[in-house]
Structure formats: structure tokens, C-alpha cells
Tab-separated table of C-alpha atoms in Angstrom:
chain	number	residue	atom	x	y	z
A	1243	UNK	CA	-1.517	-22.796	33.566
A	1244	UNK	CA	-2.280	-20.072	35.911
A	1245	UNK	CA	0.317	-20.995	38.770
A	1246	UNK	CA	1.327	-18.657	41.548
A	1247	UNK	CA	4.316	-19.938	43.832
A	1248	UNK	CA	5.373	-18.409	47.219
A	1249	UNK	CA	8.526	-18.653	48.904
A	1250	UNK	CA	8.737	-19.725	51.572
A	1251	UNK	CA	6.439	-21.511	52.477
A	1252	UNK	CA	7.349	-21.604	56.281
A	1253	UNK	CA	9.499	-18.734	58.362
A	1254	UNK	CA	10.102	-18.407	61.907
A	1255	UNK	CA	11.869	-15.055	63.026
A	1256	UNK	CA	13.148	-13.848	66.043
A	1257	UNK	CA	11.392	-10.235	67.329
A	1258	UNK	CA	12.919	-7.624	65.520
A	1259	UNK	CA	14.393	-8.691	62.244
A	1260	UNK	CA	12.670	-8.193	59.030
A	1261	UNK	CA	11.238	-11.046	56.553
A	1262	UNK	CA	10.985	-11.015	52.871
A	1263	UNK	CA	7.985	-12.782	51.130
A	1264	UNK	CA	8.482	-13.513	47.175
A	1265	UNK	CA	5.447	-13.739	45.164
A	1266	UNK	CA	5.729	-15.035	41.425
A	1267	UNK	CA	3.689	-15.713	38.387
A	1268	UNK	CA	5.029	-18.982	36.946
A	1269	UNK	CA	3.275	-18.895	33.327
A	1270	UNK	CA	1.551	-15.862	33.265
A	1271	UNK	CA	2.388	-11.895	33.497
A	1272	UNK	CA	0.639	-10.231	36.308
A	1273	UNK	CA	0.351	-6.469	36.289
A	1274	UNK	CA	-1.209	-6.433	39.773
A	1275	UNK	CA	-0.792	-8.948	42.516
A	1276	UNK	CA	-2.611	-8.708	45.755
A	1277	UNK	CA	-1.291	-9.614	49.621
A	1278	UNK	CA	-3.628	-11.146	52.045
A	1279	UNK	CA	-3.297	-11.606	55.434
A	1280	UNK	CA	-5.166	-15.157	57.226
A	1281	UNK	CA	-5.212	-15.037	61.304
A	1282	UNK	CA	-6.418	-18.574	63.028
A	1283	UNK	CA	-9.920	-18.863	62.172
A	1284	UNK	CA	-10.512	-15.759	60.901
A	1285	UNK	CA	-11.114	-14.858	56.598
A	1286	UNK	CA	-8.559	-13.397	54.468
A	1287	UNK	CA	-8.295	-9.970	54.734
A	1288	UNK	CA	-6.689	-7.663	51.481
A	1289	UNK	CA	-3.714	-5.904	53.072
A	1290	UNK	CA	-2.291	-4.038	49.887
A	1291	UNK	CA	-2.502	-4.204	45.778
A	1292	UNK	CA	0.462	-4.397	44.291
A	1293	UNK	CA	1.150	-2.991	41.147
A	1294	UNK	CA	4.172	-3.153	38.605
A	1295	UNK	CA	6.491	-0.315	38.388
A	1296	UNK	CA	4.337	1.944	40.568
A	1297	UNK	CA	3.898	2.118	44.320
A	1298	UNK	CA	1.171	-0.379	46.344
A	1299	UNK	CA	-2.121	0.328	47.316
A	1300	UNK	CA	-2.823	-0.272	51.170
A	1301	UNK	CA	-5.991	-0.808	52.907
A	1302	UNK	CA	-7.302	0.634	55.543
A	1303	UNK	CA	-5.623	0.007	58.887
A	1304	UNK	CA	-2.138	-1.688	57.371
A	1305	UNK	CA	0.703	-0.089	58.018
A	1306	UNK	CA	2.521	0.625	54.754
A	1307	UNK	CA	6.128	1.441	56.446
A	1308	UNK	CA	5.509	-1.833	58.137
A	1309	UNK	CA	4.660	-4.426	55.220
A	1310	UNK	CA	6.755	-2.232	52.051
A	1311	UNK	CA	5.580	-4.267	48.826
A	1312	UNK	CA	8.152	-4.266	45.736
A	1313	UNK	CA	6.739	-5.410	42.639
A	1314	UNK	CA	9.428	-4.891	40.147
A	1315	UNK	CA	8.546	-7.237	37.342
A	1316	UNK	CA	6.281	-8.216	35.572
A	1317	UNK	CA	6.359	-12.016	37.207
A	1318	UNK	CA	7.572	-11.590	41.173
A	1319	UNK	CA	6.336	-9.222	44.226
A	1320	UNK	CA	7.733	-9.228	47.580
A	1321	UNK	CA	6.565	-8.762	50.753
A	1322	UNK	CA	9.087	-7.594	53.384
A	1323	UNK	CA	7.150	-7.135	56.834
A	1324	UNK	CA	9.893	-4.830	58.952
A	1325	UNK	CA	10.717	-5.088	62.352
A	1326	UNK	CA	8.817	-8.371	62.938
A	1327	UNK	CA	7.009	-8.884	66.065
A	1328	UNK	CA	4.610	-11.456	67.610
A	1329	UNK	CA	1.039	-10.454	66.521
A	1330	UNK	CA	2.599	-10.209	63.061
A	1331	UNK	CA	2.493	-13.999	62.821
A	1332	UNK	CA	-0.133	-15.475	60.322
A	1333	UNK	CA	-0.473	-16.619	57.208
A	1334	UNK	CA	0.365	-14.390	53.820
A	1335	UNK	CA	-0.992	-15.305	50.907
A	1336	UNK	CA	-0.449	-13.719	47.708
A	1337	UNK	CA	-2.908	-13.352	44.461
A	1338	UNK	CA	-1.647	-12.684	40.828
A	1339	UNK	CA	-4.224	-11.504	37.647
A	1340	UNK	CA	-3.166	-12.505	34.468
A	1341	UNK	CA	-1.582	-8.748	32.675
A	1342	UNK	CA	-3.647	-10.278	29.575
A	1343	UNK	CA	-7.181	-10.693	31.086
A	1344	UNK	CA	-6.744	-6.719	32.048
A	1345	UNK	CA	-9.334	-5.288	34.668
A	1346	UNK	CA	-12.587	-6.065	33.806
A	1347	UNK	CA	-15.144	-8.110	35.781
A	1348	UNK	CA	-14.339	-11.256	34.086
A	1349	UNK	CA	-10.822	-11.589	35.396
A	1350	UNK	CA	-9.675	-14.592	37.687
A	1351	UNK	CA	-7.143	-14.257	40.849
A	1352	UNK	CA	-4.931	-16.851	41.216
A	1353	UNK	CA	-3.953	-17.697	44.621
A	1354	UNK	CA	-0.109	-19.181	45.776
A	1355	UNK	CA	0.025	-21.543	48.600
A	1356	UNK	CA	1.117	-18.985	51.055
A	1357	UNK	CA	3.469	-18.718	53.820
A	1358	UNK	CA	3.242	-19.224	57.350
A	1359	UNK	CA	5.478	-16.639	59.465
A	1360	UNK	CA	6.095	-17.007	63.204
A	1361	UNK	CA	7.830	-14.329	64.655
A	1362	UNK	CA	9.155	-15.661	68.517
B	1199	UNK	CA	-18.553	-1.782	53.174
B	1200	UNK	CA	-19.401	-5.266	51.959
B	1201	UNK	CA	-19.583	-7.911	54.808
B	1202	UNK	CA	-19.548	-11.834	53.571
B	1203	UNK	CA	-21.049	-14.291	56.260
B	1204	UNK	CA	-20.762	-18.326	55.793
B	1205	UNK	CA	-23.313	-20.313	57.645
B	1206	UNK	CA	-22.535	-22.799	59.229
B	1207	UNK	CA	-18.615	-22.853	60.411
B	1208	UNK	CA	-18.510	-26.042	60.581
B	1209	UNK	CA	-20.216	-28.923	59.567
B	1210	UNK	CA	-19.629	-32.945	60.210
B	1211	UNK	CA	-21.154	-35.397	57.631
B	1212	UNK	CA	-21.223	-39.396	56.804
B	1213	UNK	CA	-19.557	-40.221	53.671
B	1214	UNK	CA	-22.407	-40.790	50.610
B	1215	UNK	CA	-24.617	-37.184	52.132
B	1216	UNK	CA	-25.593	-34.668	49.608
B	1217	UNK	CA	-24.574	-31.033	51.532
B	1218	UNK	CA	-25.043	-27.355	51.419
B	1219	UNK	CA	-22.779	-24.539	51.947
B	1220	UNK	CA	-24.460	-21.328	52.583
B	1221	UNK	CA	-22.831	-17.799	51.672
B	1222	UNK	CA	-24.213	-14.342	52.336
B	1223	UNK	CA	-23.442	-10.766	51.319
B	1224	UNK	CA	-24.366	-7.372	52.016
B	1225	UNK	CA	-23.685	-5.243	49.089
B	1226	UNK	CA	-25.278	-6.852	45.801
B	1227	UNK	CA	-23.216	-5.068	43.810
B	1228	UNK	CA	-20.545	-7.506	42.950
B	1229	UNK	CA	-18.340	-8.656	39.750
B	1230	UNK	CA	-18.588	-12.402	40.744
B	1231	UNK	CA	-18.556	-14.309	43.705
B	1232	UNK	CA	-15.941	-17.448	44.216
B	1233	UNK	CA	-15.724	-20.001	46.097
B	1234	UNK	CA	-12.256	-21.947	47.173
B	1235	UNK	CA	-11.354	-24.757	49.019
B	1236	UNK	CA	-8.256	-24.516	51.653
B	1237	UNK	CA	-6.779	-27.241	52.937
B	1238	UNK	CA	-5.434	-27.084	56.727
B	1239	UNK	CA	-2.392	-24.896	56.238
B	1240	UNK	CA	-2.621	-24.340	52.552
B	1241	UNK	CA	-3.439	-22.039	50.373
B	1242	UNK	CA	-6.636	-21.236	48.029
B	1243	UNK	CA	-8.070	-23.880	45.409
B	1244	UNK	CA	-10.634	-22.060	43.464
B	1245	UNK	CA	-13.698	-24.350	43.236
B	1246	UNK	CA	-16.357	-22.142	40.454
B	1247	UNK	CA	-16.611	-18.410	40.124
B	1248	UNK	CA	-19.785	-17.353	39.370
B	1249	UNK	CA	-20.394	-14.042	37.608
B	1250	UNK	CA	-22.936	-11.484	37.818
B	1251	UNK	CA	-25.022	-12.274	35.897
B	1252	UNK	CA	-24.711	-16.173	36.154
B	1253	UNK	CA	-27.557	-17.869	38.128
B	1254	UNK	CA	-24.979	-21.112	38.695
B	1255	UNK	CA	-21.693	-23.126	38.262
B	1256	UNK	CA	-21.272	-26.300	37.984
B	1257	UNK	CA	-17.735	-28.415	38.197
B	1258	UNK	CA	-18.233	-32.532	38.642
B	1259	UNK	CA	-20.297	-32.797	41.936
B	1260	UNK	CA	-19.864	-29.363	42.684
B	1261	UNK	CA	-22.765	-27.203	42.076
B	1262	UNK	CA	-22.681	-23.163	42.734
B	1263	UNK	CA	-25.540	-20.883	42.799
B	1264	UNK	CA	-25.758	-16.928	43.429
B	1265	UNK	CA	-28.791	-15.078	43.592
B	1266	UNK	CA	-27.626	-11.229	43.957
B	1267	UNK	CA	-30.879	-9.939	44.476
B	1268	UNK	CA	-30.938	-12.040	47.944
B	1269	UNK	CA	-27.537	-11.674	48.238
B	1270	UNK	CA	-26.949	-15.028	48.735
B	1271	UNK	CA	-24.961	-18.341	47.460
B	1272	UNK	CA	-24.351	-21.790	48.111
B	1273	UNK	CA	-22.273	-25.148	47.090
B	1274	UNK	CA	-23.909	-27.705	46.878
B	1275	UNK	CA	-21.361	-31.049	46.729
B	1276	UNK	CA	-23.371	-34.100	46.192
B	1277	UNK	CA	-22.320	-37.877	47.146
B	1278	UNK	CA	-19.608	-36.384	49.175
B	1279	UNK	CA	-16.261	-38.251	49.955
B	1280	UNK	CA	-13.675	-37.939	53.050
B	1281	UNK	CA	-11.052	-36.486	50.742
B	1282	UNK	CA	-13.818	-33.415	50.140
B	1283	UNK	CA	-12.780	-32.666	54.062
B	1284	UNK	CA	-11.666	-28.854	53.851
B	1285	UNK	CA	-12.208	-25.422	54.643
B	1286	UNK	CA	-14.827	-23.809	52.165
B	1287	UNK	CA	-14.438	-19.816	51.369
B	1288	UNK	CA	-16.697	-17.605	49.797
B	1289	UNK	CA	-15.356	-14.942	48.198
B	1290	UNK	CA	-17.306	-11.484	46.678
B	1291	UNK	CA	-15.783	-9.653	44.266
B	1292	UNK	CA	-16.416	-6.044	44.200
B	1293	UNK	CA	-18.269	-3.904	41.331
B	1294	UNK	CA	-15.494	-1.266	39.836
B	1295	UNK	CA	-12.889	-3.053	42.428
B	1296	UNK	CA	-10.555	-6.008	42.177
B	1297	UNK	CA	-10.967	-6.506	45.671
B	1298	UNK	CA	-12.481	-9.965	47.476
B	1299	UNK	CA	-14.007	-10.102	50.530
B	1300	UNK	CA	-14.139	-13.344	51.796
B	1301	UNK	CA	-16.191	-15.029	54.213
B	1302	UNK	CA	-14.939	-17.016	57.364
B	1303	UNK	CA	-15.152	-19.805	55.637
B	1304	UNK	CA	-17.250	-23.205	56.816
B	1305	UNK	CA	-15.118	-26.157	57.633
B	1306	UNK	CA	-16.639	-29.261	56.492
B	1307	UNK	CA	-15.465	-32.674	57.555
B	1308	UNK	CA	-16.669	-35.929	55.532
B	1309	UNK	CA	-16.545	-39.430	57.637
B	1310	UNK	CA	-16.326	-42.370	56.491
């Protein structure tokens, strides 16, 4: 149980165009879902929270017109990162919590496998 | 702002060694702390998630311990094996967040 699939796993993008990201919970409802961003050697870093129905939360220092996060049921969020360019090219990773373990410390994140995006 | 460091970034062993992964945080106020296992171009595996107000984890040879007071953790793997080659991530989960902040990580290669 507990699977989170991304697709797909590998894009490459010319400068310019736009990229869409799909995040789903295979067995499991997931209220929030979270992006993360991985640069070469570097940790994951939380870009946005994504929440069902209502708009995402952004951290500090993302650009929200840039990466716009739809999370319009209950089982998929996307990722669409706008105007692609060069230092946007790294590795997304999404994270879904199970809509029945709710918000308290004891909840898991379950991770997807990611996606590698290289923008030429 | 919590800061997670893993010591060391990398690490090269013989097959059969008994190792330690070292994890440290800044803010003591966490939920849990995780760690996961990433594979070169892959995404997370979670390895044991240790709560609050757990002292350890353990999974098989894995073996997690967190001492908030110190702010400190580490994973011990014992008997290790090539196929335990991987990137190891440390992960601190927030008090009254869902956020994790994660560590570098600590790349760990296993010869045979």
C-alpha cells in the first residue's frame, strides 16, 4: 500500500515551453501532497504544499507564477513549471499523506520516484 | 529555521563492516525524524521514522536512533552488503508543520 507514482519519469524541453508534472496516489486519498525540488548534490528542498480544492502553499523564494500546482482530486497533483529554462533542470519529486492519517505528528509522507527535467 | 547536517558525505566500506550514519539538527522541536535511502536517480525509500518521543527504530539490520535533546541521529546498518550502496537522507519533521527538512544526504558505497 502507500504508492505514489510520477509521470514522467524523464523530460527534456527546449527553453521556453512549459512542462506538466502528474503526481498520484495509487491506493490511498491524499488531501495534501508536497513538491520538492533535488539539484546535483544538494538535499531536497519543499517548493510548495499542495492542497485539494484550495490553492498551494509556496515557500519562500519559489516563484508561484512559475511552478502553478493543480491539485484537483483527491488522488493526482500536477506540477506545470512555465516558461522552462536551463537552471530549472533538476529533479521533482512529489510526496502524498494519506487523507485518513489527517495532520497529526504521526503521519507518514510517501515519496514517488520523481522526475528528471532537462530544459536545453 | 531548522538546518539538518549529515556527516560524513560520503563514505567507502568493505563488504561484512558494521557502519554509522550520523544526522544533526538545529531546532529540537520536531514531529519525527526519517531517514530514506535514494538510489542514483531515484526517488525516496523510507528506511524507519522515528518519532518524538521514540529513543530508536529498528528494521532487519537497520538500526535508528534520535536523541532530540542533542539533536542528533544515526543509522546504524550492521554486516553491510554491496546492494546497501546508496544515498542516505535524513529527514526532520517539523513540530505544528508537515514540512521535512532534509539533510544532504551521505553517500555510502559497500565493496565487495
Amino acid at each position: 500500500g502507500a504508492v505514489v507514482s510520477q509521470h514522467p519519469s524523464r523530460v527534456i524541453c527546449k527553453s521556453g515551453t512549459s512542462v506538466k508534472i502528474e503526481c498520484r496516489s495509487l491506493d490511498f486519498q491524499a488531501t495534501t501532497m508536497f513538491w520538492y525540488r533535488q539539484f546535483p548534490k544538494q538535499s531536497l528542498m519543499l517548493m510548495a504544499t499542495s492542497n485539494e480544492g484550495s490553492k498551494a502553499t509556496y515557500e519562500q523564494g519559489v516563484e508561484k507564477d512559475k511552478f502553478l500546482i493543480n491539485h484537483a482530486s483527491l488522488t493526482l497533483s500536477t506540477l506545470t513549471v512555465t516558461s522552462a529554462h536551463p537552471e530549472d533542470s533538476s529533479f521533482y519529486i512529489c510526496s502524498a499523506r494519506d487523507r485518513g492519517s489527517g495532520s497529526g505528528k504521526y503521519n507518514e509522507q510517501f515519496f514517488g520516484p520523481g522526475t528528471r527535467l532537462t530544459v536545453l | 529555521k531548522q538546518e539538518v547536517t549529515q556527516i560524513p558525505a560520503a563514505l567507502s566500506v568493505p563488504e561484512g563492516e558494521n557502519l554509522v550514519l550520523n544526522c544533526s539538527f538545529t531546532d529540537s522541536a520536531i514531529y519525527n525524524l526519517q531517514w530514506f535511502r535514494q538510489d542514483p536517480g531515484k526517488g525516496l525509500t523510507s528506511l524507519l521514522l522515528i518519532q518524538s518521543s521514540q529513543r530508536e527504530q529498528t528494521s532487519g539490520r537497520l538500526n535508528a536512533s534520535l536523541d532530540k535533546s542533542s539533536g542528533r541521529s544515526t543509522l546504524y546498518i550492521a554486516a553491510s552488503q554491496p546492494g546497501d550502496s546508496a544515498t542516505y537522507l535524513c529527514a526532520a519533521r517539523q513540530g505544528g508543520s508537515e514540512k521535512l527538512v532534509f539533510g544532504k544526504g551521505t553517500k555510502l558505497t559497500v565493496n565487495p
